[in-house]
PDB file of C-alpha atoms in Angstrom:
ATOM      1  CA  MET A  87      -5.977  -1.294   9.173  1.00  0.00           C
ATOM      2  CA  THR A  88      -4.148   0.721  11.555  1.00  0.00           C
ATOM      3  CA  ASN A  89      -0.494   0.564  11.692  1.00  0.00           C
ATOM      4  CA  PRO A  90       1.518  -0.152  15.032  1.00  0.00           C
ATOM      5  CA  THR A  91       3.084   2.967  16.559  1.00  0.00           C
ATOM      6  CA  PRO A  92       7.084   3.123  15.691  1.00  0.00           C
ATOM      7  CA  LYS A  93       8.953   2.334  18.449  1.00  0.00           C
ATOM      8  CA  TYR A  94      11.903   4.966  17.783  1.00  0.00           C
ATOM      9  CA  ARG A  95      11.360   8.039  15.106  1.00  0.00           C
ATOM     10  CA  ALA A  96      14.182  10.024  12.729  1.00  0.00           C
ATOM     11  CA  PRO A  97      12.323  12.642  11.843  1.00  0.00           C
ATOM     12  CA  ALA A  98      14.633  13.354   8.767  1.00  0.00           C
ATOM     13  CA  LEU A  99      14.687  10.020   7.622  1.00  0.00           C
ATOM     14  CA  ASP A 100      10.561  10.036   7.637  1.00  0.00           C
ATOM     15  CA  LYS A 101      10.438  13.065   5.430  1.00  0.00           C
ATOM     16  CA  GLY A 102      12.969  11.781   2.944  1.00  0.00           C
ATOM     17  CA  LEU A 103      11.245   8.455   2.531  1.00  0.00           C
ATOM     18  CA  ASP A 104       7.917  10.381   2.619  1.00  0.00           C
ATOM     19  CA  ILE A 105       8.476  12.365  -0.223  1.00  0.00           C
ATOM     20  CA  LEU A 106      10.307   9.698  -2.333  1.00  0.00           C
ATOM     21  CA  GLU A 107       6.845   7.455  -1.766  1.00  0.00           C
ATOM     22  CA  LEU A 108       4.782  11.057  -3.132  1.00  0.00           C
ATOM     23  CA  LEU A 109       7.181  11.244  -6.606  1.00  0.00           C
ATOM     24  CA  ALA A 110       7.411   7.238  -7.159  1.00  0.00           C
ATOM     25  CA  GLY A 111       3.067   7.489  -6.512  1.00  0.00           C
ATOM     26  CA  SER A 112       2.749  10.402  -9.521  1.00  0.00           C
ATOM     27  CA  SER A 113       1.989  10.123 -12.693  1.00  0.00           C
ATOM     28  CA  GLY A 114       4.252  13.631 -13.685  1.00  0.00           C
ATOM     29  CA  PRO A 115       6.845  15.638 -12.080  1.00  0.00           C
ATOM     30  CA  LEU A 116       5.517  17.497  -9.037  1.00  0.00           C
ATOM     31  CA  SER A 117       6.062  20.995  -8.019  1.00  0.00           C
ATOM     32  CA  ILE A 118       7.235  21.898  -4.423  1.00  0.00           C
ATOM     33  CA  ALA A 119       3.918  23.467  -3.191  1.00  0.00           C
ATOM     34  CA  GLU A 120       2.369  19.952  -4.810  1.00  0.00           C
ATOM     35  CA  ILE A 121       5.159  18.159  -2.423  1.00  0.00           C
ATOM     36  CA  SER A 122       4.495  19.669   0.629  1.00  0.00           C
ATOM     37  CA  GLU A 123       0.726  19.221   0.814  1.00  0.00           C
ATOM     38  CA  GLY A 124       1.605  15.853  -0.603  1.00  0.00           C
ATOM     39  CA  VAL A 125       3.417  15.549   2.912  1.00  0.00           C
ATOM     40  CA  GLY A 126       1.146  17.397   4.669  1.00  0.00           C
ATOM     41  CA  ARG A 127       4.832  19.222   5.570  1.00  0.00           C
ATOM     42  CA  SER A 128       5.450  23.347   4.890  1.00  0.00           C
ATOM     43  CA  ARG A 129       7.346  24.451   2.347  1.00  0.00           C
ATOM     44  CA  GLY A 130      10.358  24.965   4.716  1.00  0.00           C
ATOM     45  CA  GLU A 131      10.202  21.400   6.758  1.00  0.00           C
ATOM     46  CA  ILE A 132      10.869  19.285   2.895  1.00  0.00           C
ATOM     47  CA  PHE A 133      12.873  22.038   1.314  1.00  0.00           C
ATOM     48  CA  ARG A 134      16.265  20.843   2.481  1.00  0.00           C
ATOM     49  CA  MET A 135      15.356  17.811   1.558  1.00  0.00           C
ATOM     50  CA  LEU A 136      14.541  18.129  -1.734  1.00  0.00           C
ATOM     51  CA  GLN A 137      17.858  19.678  -2.111  1.00  0.00           C
ATOM     52  CA  VAL A 138      19.767  16.606  -0.840  1.00  0.00           C
ATOM     53  CA  LEU A 139      17.778  14.344  -2.660  1.00  0.00           C
ATOM     54  CA  GLU A 140      18.545  16.050  -5.518  1.00  0.00           C
ATOM     55  CA  GLU A 141      22.062  16.074  -4.882  1.00  0.00           C
ATOM     56  CA  ARG A 142      22.400  12.298  -3.551  1.00  0.00           C
ATOM     57  CA  ASP A 143      20.435  12.036  -7.648  1.00  0.00           C
ATOM     58  CA  TYR A 144      17.142  10.767  -6.375  1.00  0.00           C
ATOM     59  CA  ILE A 145      14.879  12.872  -8.045  1.00  0.00           C
ATOM     60  CA  ALA A 146      15.429  15.597 -10.733  1.00  0.00           C
ATOM     61  CA  ARG A 147      13.459  18.729 -12.348  1.00  0.00           C
ATOM     62  CA  GLY A 148      11.913  18.268 -15.097  1.00  0.00           C
ATOM     63  CA  GLU A 149      13.283  20.832 -18.438  1.00  0.00           C
ATOM     64  CA  GLY A 150      11.701  24.582 -17.115  1.00  0.00           C
ATOM     65  CA  ASP A 151      12.039  23.626 -13.073  1.00  0.00           C
ATOM     66  CA  VAL A 152       8.291  22.270 -14.018  1.00  0.00           C
ATOM     67  CA  GLY A 153       8.900  19.960 -11.128  1.00  0.00           C
ATOM     68  CA  TYR A 154      10.325  17.496  -9.525  1.00  0.00           C
ATOM     69  CA  SER A 155      10.261  13.514 -10.246  1.00  0.00           C
ATOM     70  CA  VAL A 156      11.578  10.590  -8.792  1.00  0.00           C
ATOM     71  CA  THR A 157      15.074   9.068 -11.033  1.00  0.00           C
ATOM     72  CA  PRO A 158      15.799   5.781 -11.921  1.00  0.00           C
ATOM     73  CA  ARG A 159      18.681   5.430  -9.225  1.00  0.00           C
ATOM     74  CA  LEU A 160      16.232   3.737  -6.199  1.00  0.00           C
ATOM     75  CA  PHE A 161      15.895   1.256  -9.370  1.00  0.00           C
ATOM     76  CA  ARG A 162      18.516   0.461 -10.209  1.00  0.00           C
ATOM     77  CA  LEU A 163      18.920   0.079  -6.056  1.00  0.00           C
ATOM     78  CA  GLY A 164      16.352  -2.380  -6.233  1.00  0.00           C
ATOM     79  CA  MET A 165      17.595  -4.689  -8.635  1.00  0.00           C
ATOM     80  CA  GLU A 166      20.718  -4.779  -6.986  1.00  0.00           C
ATOM     81  CA  GLN A 167      19.677  -7.230  -4.774  1.00  0.00           C
ATOM     82  CA  PRO A 168      20.726 -10.756  -4.237  1.00  0.00           C
ATOM     83  CA  PRO A 169      17.869 -12.913  -4.577  1.00  0.00           C
ATOM     84  CA  VAL A 170      16.546  -9.976  -7.411  1.00  0.00           C
ATOM     85  CA  LYS A 171      19.830 -10.102  -9.377  1.00  0.00           C
ATOM     86  CA  SER A 172      19.869 -13.625  -8.838  1.00  0.00           C
ATOM     87  CA  ALA A 173      16.532 -14.294 -10.338  1.00  0.00           C
ATOM     88  CA  ILE A 174      17.414 -12.301 -13.389  1.00  0.00           C
ATOM     89  CA  GLU A 175      20.726 -13.775 -14.371  1.00  0.00           C
ATOM     90  CA  THR A 176      18.811 -16.965 -14.117  1.00  0.00           C
ATOM     91  CA  ALA A 177      15.727 -16.429 -15.741  1.00  0.00           C
ATOM     92  CA  LEU A 178      17.438 -14.139 -19.589  1.00  0.00           C
ATOM     93  CA  PRO A 179      19.230 -17.390 -20.981  1.00  0.00           C
ATOM     94  CA  ILE A 180      16.376 -18.861 -20.139  1.00  0.00           C
ATOM     95  CA  MET A 181      13.860 -16.428 -21.752  1.00  0.00           C
ATOM     96  CA  HIS A 182      16.207 -15.697 -24.781  1.00  0.00           C
ATOM     97  CA  HIS A 183      15.400 -19.476 -25.739  1.00  0.00           C
ATOM     98  CA  LEU A 184      11.849 -18.976 -25.150  1.00  0.00           C
ATOM     99  CA  ALA A 185      11.383 -15.966 -27.168  1.00  0.00           C
ATOM    100  CA  GLU A 186      13.633 -17.851 -29.874  1.00  0.00           C
ATOM    101  CA  ALA A 187      11.974 -20.223 -30.201  1.00  0.00           C
ATOM    102  CA  CYS A 188       7.496 -19.237 -29.747  1.00  0.00           C
ATOM    103  CA  GLY A 189       8.672 -16.004 -31.845  1.00  0.00           C
ATOM    104  CA  GLN A 190       7.319 -13.787 -28.561  1.00  0.00           C
ATOM    105  CA  ALA A 191       8.795 -11.395 -26.577  1.00  0.00           C
ATOM    106  CA  CYS A 192       9.077 -12.624 -22.734  1.00  0.00           C
ATOM    107  CA  HIS A 193       9.476  -9.952 -19.886  1.00  0.00           C
ATOM    108  CA  LEU A 194      10.083 -10.669 -16.444  1.00  0.00           C
ATOM    109  CA  VAL A 195       8.409  -9.148 -13.975  1.00  0.00           C
ATOM    110  CA  VAL A 196       8.983  -9.062  -9.422  1.00  0.00           C
ATOM    111  CA  PRO A 197       6.450  -7.058  -6.936  1.00  0.00           C
ATOM    112  CA  SER A 198       6.916  -4.155  -5.950  1.00  0.00           C
ATOM    113  CA  GLY A 199       4.875  -2.373  -2.827  1.00  0.00           C
ATOM    114  CA  GLU A 200       1.555  -2.515  -4.222  1.00  0.00           C
ATOM    115  CA  GLN A 201       2.695  -2.496  -8.205  1.00  0.00           C
ATOM    116  CA  ILE A 202       4.511  -5.222 -10.421  1.00  0.00           C
ATOM    117  CA  VAL A 203       7.704  -4.008 -12.263  1.00  0.00           C
ATOM    118  CA  VAL A 204       9.654  -5.200 -15.133  1.00  0.00           C
ATOM    119  CA  VAL A 205      12.763  -6.232 -14.291  1.00  0.00           C
ATOM    120  CA  ALA A 206      13.905  -7.972 -17.847  1.00  0.00           C
ATOM    121  CA  ARG A 207      12.571  -8.284 -21.252  1.00  0.00           C
ATOM    122  CA  VAL A 208      13.722  -9.961 -24.373  1.00  0.00           C
ATOM    123  CA  ASP A 209      12.444  -9.901 -27.621  1.00  0.00           C
ATOM    124  CA  PRO A 210      11.398 -11.539 -30.404  1.00  0.00           C
ATOM    125  CA  PRO A 211      13.888 -12.437 -33.966  1.00  0.00           C
ATOM    126  CA  GLY A 212      10.537 -11.399 -35.788  1.00  0.00           C
ATOM    127  CA  GLU A 213      10.000  -7.760 -36.691  1.00  0.00           C
ATOM    128  CA  VAL A 214       6.195  -8.040 -34.415  1.00  0.00           C
ATOM    129  CA  ALA A 215       6.055  -7.819 -30.942  1.00  0.00           C
ATOM    130  CA  LEU A 216       5.015  -6.085 -28.077  1.00  0.00           C
ATOM    131  CA  VAL A 217       8.006  -5.606 -25.483  1.00  0.00           C
ATOM    132  CA  VAL A 218       7.076  -4.186 -22.418  1.00  0.00           C
ATOM    133  CA  ARG A 219      10.259  -1.483 -20.844  1.00  0.00           C
ATOM    134  CA  VAL A 220      12.330  -2.641 -17.959  1.00  0.00           C
ATOM    135  CA  GLY A 221      10.626  -0.529 -15.154  1.00  0.00           C
ATOM    136  CA  HIS A 222       7.185  -0.637 -16.485  1.00  0.00           C
ATOM    137  CA  ARG A 223       5.398  -0.562 -13.100  1.00  0.00           C
ATOM    138  CA  ARG A 224       1.224  -1.008 -13.408  1.00  0.00           C
ATOM    139  CA  PRO A 225      -0.629  -1.941 -10.512  1.00  0.00           C
ATOM    140  CA  MET A 226      -0.894  -5.230  -9.397  1.00  0.00           C
ATOM    141  CA  SER A 227      -4.517  -5.876  -8.944  1.00  0.00           C
ATOM    142  CA  GLN A 228      -4.152  -4.604 -12.491  1.00  0.00           C
ATOM    143  CA  SER A 229      -1.890  -6.240 -14.400  1.00  0.00           C
ATOM    144  CA  THR A 230      -2.396 -10.516 -15.580  1.00  0.00           C
ATOM    145  CA  SER A 231       1.366 -10.568 -14.073  1.00  0.00           C
ATOM    146  CA  GLY A 232       0.118  -9.386 -11.006  1.00  0.00           C
ATOM    147  CA  HIS A 233      -2.638 -11.375 -10.559  1.00  0.00           C
ATOM    148  CA  VAL A 234       0.225 -13.901 -11.367  1.00  0.00           C
ATOM    149  CA  LEU A 235       2.358 -12.947  -7.723  1.00  0.00           C
ATOM    150  CA  LEU A 236      -1.061 -12.882  -5.555  1.00  0.00           C
ATOM    151  CA  ALA A 237      -2.081 -16.274  -6.490  1.00  0.00           C
ATOM    152  CA  PHE A 238       1.030 -18.377  -5.944  1.00  0.00           C
ATOM    153  CA  GLN A 239       1.342 -16.744  -2.429  1.00  0.00           C
ATOM    154  CA  GLU A 240       1.434 -18.672   1.066  1.00  0.00           C
ATOM    155  CA  GLU A 241      -2.128 -17.267   2.354  1.00  0.00           C
ATOM    156  CA  GLN A 242      -0.831 -15.095   4.786  1.00  0.00           C
ATOM    157  CA  THR A 243       1.197 -13.148   2.582  1.00  0.00           C
ATOM    158  CA  ARG A 244      -1.450 -12.703  -0.033  1.00  0.00           C
ATOM    159  CA  GLU A 245      -4.305 -11.605   2.448  1.00  0.00           C
ATOM    160  CA  ARG A 246      -1.007  -8.730   3.628  1.00  0.00           C
ATOM    161  CA  TRP A 247      -0.795  -8.056  -0.146  1.00  0.00           C
ATOM    162  CA  LEU A 248      -4.509  -7.603  -0.999  1.00  0.00           C
ATOM    163  CA  ASP A 249      -4.408  -5.708   2.429  1.00  0.00           C
ATOM    164  CA  LEU A 250      -1.842  -2.753   1.055  1.00  0.00           C
ATOM    165  CA  ILE A 251      -3.444  -3.062  -2.942  1.00  0.00           C
ATOM    166  CA  MET A 252      -7.496  -2.204  -0.669  1.00  0.00           C
ATOM    167  CA  ARG A 253      -5.560   1.609   0.383  1.00  0.00           C
ATOM    168  CA  PHE A 254      -5.012   2.403  -3.015  1.00  0.00           C
ATOM    169  CA  GLU A 255      -7.664   1.414  -4.431  1.00  0.00           C
ATOM    170  CA  PRO A 256     -11.155   1.346  -1.349  1.00  0.00           C
ATOM    171  CA  ASN A 257     -13.513  -0.151  -4.835  1.00  0.00           C
ATOM    172  CA  LEU A 258     -11.672  -3.120  -5.632  1.00  0.00           C
ATOM    173  CA  ASP A 259     -14.153  -6.284  -5.137  1.00  0.00           C
ATOM    174  CA  ARG A 260     -11.912  -8.308  -3.068  1.00  0.00           C
ATOM    175  CA  LYS A 261     -14.232 -11.015  -3.429  1.00  0.00           C
ATOM    176  CA  LYS A 262     -14.138 -11.175  -7.207  1.00  0.00           C
ATOM    177  CA  LEU A 263      -9.948 -10.786  -7.241  1.00  0.00           C
ATOM    178  CA  MET A 264     -10.008 -13.961  -5.119  1.00  0.00           C
ATOM    179  CA  ARG A 265     -12.300 -16.149  -7.206  1.00  0.00           C
ATOM    180  CA  LEU A 266      -9.950 -15.324 -10.260  1.00  0.00           C
ATOM    181  CA  LEU A 267      -6.890 -16.322  -8.134  1.00  0.00           C
ATOM    182  CA  SER A 268      -7.827 -19.337  -6.715  1.00  0.00           C
ATOM    183  CA  GLN A 269      -8.976 -20.475 -10.994  1.00  0.00           C
ATOM    184  CA  LEU A 270      -5.179 -19.048 -11.677  1.00  0.00           C
ATOM    185  CA  ARG A 271      -3.906 -21.438  -8.782  1.00  0.00           C
ATOM    186  CA  THR A 272      -5.752 -24.381  -9.763  1.00  0.00           C
ATOM    187  CA  ARG A 273      -4.766 -24.413 -13.895  1.00  0.00           C
ATOM    188  CA  GLY A 274      -1.467 -23.477 -13.331  1.00  0.00           C
ATOM    189  CA  TYR A 275      -0.863 -19.911 -15.461  1.00  0.00           C
ATOM    190  CA  ALA A 276      -2.738 -17.274 -16.470  1.00  0.00           C
ATOM    191  CA  CYS A 277      -4.407 -16.385 -19.863  1.00  0.00           C
ATOM    192  CA  GLU A 278      -5.795 -12.878 -19.896  1.00  0.00           C
ATOM    193  CA  ARG A 279      -6.771 -10.439 -21.928  1.00  0.00           C
ATOM    194  CA  SER A 280      -3.841  -7.348 -21.570  1.00  0.00           C
ATOM    195  CA  HIS A 281      -5.243  -4.618 -19.645  1.00  0.00           C
ATOM    196  CA  VAL A 282      -3.698  -2.089 -21.759  1.00  0.00           C
ATOM    197  CA  VAL A 283      -3.093  -3.345 -25.498  1.00  0.00           C
ATOM    198  CA  GLU A 284      -6.070  -4.563 -27.883  1.00  0.00           C
ATOM    199  CA  ALA A 285      -6.192  -7.992 -29.666  1.00  0.00           C
ATOM    200  CA  VAL A 286      -2.739  -9.119 -27.073  1.00  0.00           C
ATOM    201  CA  THR A 287      -3.478 -11.930 -24.552  1.00  0.00           C
ATOM    202  CA  ASP A 288      -1.218 -12.223 -21.982  1.00  0.00           C
ATOM    203  CA  LEU A 289       0.016 -15.789 -21.026  1.00  0.00           C
ATOM    204  CA  SER A 290       2.154 -15.015 -17.206  1.00  0.00           C
ATOM    205  CA  ALA A 291       3.401 -18.056 -15.364  1.00  0.00           C
ATOM    206  CA  PRO A 292       4.960 -18.256 -11.930  1.00  0.00           C
ATOM    207  CA  VAL A 293       9.030 -18.475 -10.510  1.00  0.00           C
ATOM    208  CA  LEU A 294       8.308 -20.963  -7.586  1.00  0.00           C
ATOM    209  CA  GLN A 295      11.070 -20.051  -4.862  1.00  0.00           C
ATOM    210  CA  HIS A 296       9.285 -23.422  -2.046  1.00  0.00           C
ATOM    211  CA  GLY A 297       5.988 -22.828  -2.994  1.00  0.00           C
ATOM    212  CA  SER A 298       5.839 -19.152  -3.690  1.00  0.00           C
ATOM    213  CA  ALA A 299       6.211 -17.057  -7.076  1.00  0.00           C
ATOM    214  CA  VAL A 300       9.547 -14.610  -6.422  1.00  0.00           C
ATOM    215  CA  CYS A 301       8.385 -13.538 -10.293  1.00  0.00           C
ATOM    216  CA  ALA A 302       5.841 -14.013 -13.484  1.00  0.00           C
ATOM    217  CA  LEU A 303       7.680 -15.001 -16.476  1.00  0.00           C
ATOM    218  CA  THR A 304       5.012 -13.235 -19.342  1.00  0.00           C
ATOM    219  CA  ILE A 305       4.570 -13.311 -22.430  1.00  0.00           C
ATOM    220  CA  PRO A 306       1.880 -10.945 -24.156  1.00  0.00           C
ATOM    221  CA  TYR A 307       1.328 -13.162 -27.408  1.00  0.00           C
ATOM    222  CA  ILE A 308       0.518 -11.852 -30.705  1.00  0.00           C
ATOM    223  CA  ASP A 309      -1.741 -14.171 -32.604  1.00  0.00           C
ATOM    224  CA  GLN A 310       0.907 -13.704 -35.866  1.00  0.00           C
ATOM    225  CA  GLN A 311      -0.272 -15.176 -39.243  1.00  0.00           C
ATOM    226  CA  THR A 312       2.699 -16.405 -40.466  1.00  0.00           C
ATOM    227  CA  ALA A 313       3.800 -20.241 -41.701  1.00  0.00           C
ATOM    228  CA  THR A 314       6.475 -20.069 -38.660  1.00  0.00           C
ATOM    229  CA  SER A 315       3.451 -18.477 -35.161  1.00  0.00           C
ATOM    230  CA  HIS A 316       2.489 -20.872 -32.534  1.00  0.00           C
ATOM    231  CA  SER A 317      -0.207 -21.094 -30.983  1.00  0.00           C
ATOM    232  CA  THR A 318      -1.625 -19.865 -28.066  1.00  0.00           C
ATOM    233  CA  ASP A 319      -1.355 -23.592 -26.585  1.00  0.00           C
ATOM    234  CA  GLU A 320       2.404 -24.470 -27.442  1.00  0.00           C
ATOM    235  CA  VAL A 321       3.090 -21.364 -26.629  1.00  0.00           C
ATOM    236  CA  ILE A 322       1.542 -21.532 -22.804  1.00  0.00           C
ATOM    237  CA  ALA A 323       3.673 -24.918 -22.931  1.00  0.00           C
ATOM    238  CA  ALA A 324       6.764 -23.495 -23.294  1.00  0.00           C
ATOM    239  CA  LEU A 325       6.056 -20.686 -20.826  1.00  0.00           C
ATOM    240  CA  LEU A 326       5.190 -23.598 -18.575  1.00  0.00           C
ATOM    241  CA  ARG A 327       9.215 -25.424 -19.192  1.00  0.00           C
ATOM    242  CA  ALA A 328      11.268 -22.299 -19.280  1.00  0.00           C
ATOM    243  CA  THR A 329       9.048 -21.327 -15.732  1.00  0.00           C
ATOM    244  CA  GLY A 330       9.950 -24.910 -14.494  1.00  0.00           C
ATOM    245  CA  GLU A 331      13.516 -24.601 -15.633  1.00  0.00           C
ATOM    246  CA  ILE A 332      14.202 -21.075 -13.560  1.00  0.00           C
ATOM    247  CA  SER A 333      11.759 -22.418 -10.607  1.00  0.00           C
ATOM    248  CA  GLU A 334      14.681 -25.851 -10.419  1.00  0.00           C
ATOM    249  CA  ALA A 335      17.694 -23.569 -10.806  1.00  0.00           C
ATOM    250  CA  LEU A 336      16.766 -20.897  -7.856  1.00  0.00           C
ATOM    251  CA  GLN A 337      15.878 -24.227  -5.676  1.00  0.00           C
ATOM    252  CA  PHE A 338      18.509 -25.774  -6.341  1.00  0.00           C
ATOM    253  CA  GLY A 339      21.837 -23.409  -7.231  1.00  0.00           C
ATOM    254  CA  SER A 340      22.276 -24.810 -10.599  1.00  0.00           C
ATOM    255  CA  SER A 341      23.084 -23.285 -13.637  1.00  0.00           C
ATOM    256  CA  PRO A 342      20.107 -23.553 -16.214  1.00  0.00           C
ATOM    257  CA  ARG A 343      19.883 -26.680 -18.496  1.00  0.00           C
ATOM    258  CA  ASN A 344      20.454 -25.747 -22.434  1.00  0.00           C
ATOM    259  CA  SER A 345      18.030 -26.768 -24.712  1.00  0.00           C
TER     260      SER A 345
END
């Protein structure tokens, strides 16, 4: 899919955004030479831009000047967006109740380009749980939360997201993924083996606003052999009640009900 030619150009802004996008997608710090090659510009063209981005705290150099990486500043700015901030504020009290009732950790996920990002988490009261750090990212196609976000979108939005994902994962089996998304939409939630940790089952359900998922609430479920542990079915039922309550509060602008 070709991008339309932009009507106006801002070369300096283009350079800055190219650098930020390159660093955001890198698994580690990048040297000036690697950044130069990655954005297709000379070292002289990007040197001053790197200095400005560093001064504004968007990027930072690691110990020993090993290269540049993005700082959490962009993430913090994203968290201040009204829709994200509203979803977090609405969801957190319900997430605390869910974690307390089920004895499992839970986290809230939103889409970010072709990836998902964790924007909130709640730890359970017990000593055993899998917790995912706020800010954690994964490709949308390779996460249970991402599957839920994709499944519960209008068709036009889902196709646009899939086109973007295919640009980063050209070998992705799109038809196979579409079959999975159709199943999830019919069922109303996802129950998949963790894509990262063995012996963990990811349970995820959508938080809906006007029929589309604005975020996904996910429980990395661990089968605990204790007298107070809950079955998968019990936790799924509690998860669906929680997402229903968050969705209702977001839809109508009301405060979450006290449970």
